Coordinates of C-alpha atoms in Angstrom, one line a residue:
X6 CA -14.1 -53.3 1.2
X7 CA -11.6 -56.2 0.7
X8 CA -11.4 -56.6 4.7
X9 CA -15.4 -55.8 5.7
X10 CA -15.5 -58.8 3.0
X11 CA -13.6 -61.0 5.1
X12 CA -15.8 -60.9 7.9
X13 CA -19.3 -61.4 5.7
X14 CA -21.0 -63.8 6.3
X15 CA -23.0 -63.5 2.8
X16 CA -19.9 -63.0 0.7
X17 CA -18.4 -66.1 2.6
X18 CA -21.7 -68.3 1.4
X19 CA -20.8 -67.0 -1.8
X20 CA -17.4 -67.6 -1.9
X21 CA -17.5 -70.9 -0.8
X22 CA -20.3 -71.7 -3.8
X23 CA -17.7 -70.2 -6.3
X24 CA -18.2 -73.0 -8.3
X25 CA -21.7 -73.2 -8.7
X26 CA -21.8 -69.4 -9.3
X27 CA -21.1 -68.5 -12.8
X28 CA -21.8 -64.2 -11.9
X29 CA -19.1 -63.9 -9.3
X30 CA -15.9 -64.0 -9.3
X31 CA -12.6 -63.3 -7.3
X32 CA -9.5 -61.4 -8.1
X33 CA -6.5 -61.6 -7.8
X34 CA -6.7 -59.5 -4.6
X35 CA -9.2 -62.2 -3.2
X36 CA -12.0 -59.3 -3.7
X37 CA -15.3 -60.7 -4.7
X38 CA -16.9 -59.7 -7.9
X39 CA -20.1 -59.9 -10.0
X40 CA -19.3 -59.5 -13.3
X41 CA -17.5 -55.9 -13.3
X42 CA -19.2 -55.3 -9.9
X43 CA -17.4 -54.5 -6.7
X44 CA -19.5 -56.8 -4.0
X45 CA -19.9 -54.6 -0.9
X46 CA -20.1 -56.5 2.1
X47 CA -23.0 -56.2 4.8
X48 CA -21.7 -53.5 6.3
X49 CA -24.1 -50.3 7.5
X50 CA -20.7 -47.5 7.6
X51 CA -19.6 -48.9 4.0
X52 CA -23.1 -49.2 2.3
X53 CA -23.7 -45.5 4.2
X54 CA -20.1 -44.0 2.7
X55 CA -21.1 -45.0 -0.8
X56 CA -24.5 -44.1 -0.7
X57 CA -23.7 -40.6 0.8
X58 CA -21.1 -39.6 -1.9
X59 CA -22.8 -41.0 -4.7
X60 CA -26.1 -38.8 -3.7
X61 CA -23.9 -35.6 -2.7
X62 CA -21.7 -35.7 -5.6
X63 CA -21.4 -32.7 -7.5
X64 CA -22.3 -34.2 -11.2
X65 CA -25.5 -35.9 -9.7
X66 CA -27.2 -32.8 -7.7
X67 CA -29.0 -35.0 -5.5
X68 CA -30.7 -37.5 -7.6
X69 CA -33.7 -39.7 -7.1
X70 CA -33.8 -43.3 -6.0
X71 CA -33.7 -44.4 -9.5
X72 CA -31.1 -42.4 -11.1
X73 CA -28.9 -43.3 -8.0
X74 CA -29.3 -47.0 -8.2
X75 CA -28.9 -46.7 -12.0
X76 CA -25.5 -44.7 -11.4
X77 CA -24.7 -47.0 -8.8
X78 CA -25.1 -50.4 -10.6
X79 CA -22.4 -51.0 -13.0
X80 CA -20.3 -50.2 -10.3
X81 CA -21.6 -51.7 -7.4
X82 CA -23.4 -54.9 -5.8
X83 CA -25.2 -55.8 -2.7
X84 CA -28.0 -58.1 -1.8
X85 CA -31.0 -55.2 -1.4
X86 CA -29.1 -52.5 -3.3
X87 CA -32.1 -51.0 -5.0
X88 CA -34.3 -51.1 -1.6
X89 CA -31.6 -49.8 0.5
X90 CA -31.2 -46.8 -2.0
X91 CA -34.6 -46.3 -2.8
X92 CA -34.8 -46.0 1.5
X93 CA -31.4 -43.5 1.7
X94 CA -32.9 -41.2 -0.9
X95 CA -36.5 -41.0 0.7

């Protein structure tokens, strides 16, 4: 995630805004941040990884578009999360 976020052009507008943005942050690592949420960069093999073990894990037994974006949310952000889950699980 750290080097996909390198190379996004989104996280980059953010980054560069840092100062005006009071929800994201970066670590010490230079990974980006909103809140307590990892920012996952625009990429389609990442976004698929995370979306494809979070609806196959074992303690969620395939769960709806809602569920999953509510499981996924404290953890995760992305510009279009909720559409681009609510699209995966359909």
């Amino acid at each position: 995630i750290k080097e996909a976020q390198k190379v996004d052009s989104e996280i980059w507008t953010i980054v560069k805004n840092l100062d005006e943005q009071t929800k994201f942050r970066l670590d010490e690592d230079d990974v980006l941040w909103q809140g307590t949420r990892l920012c996952v960069p625009n990429n389609a093999t990442l976004r698929e990884a995370l979306l494809t073990e979070a609806y196959s894990s074992p303690f969620s037994v395939h769960p709806g578009s809602t569920k999953m974006y509510h499981d996924l949310k404290p953890h995760f952000w992305w510009s279009g999360m909720k559409r681009d889950v609510a699209t995966f699980v359909s």
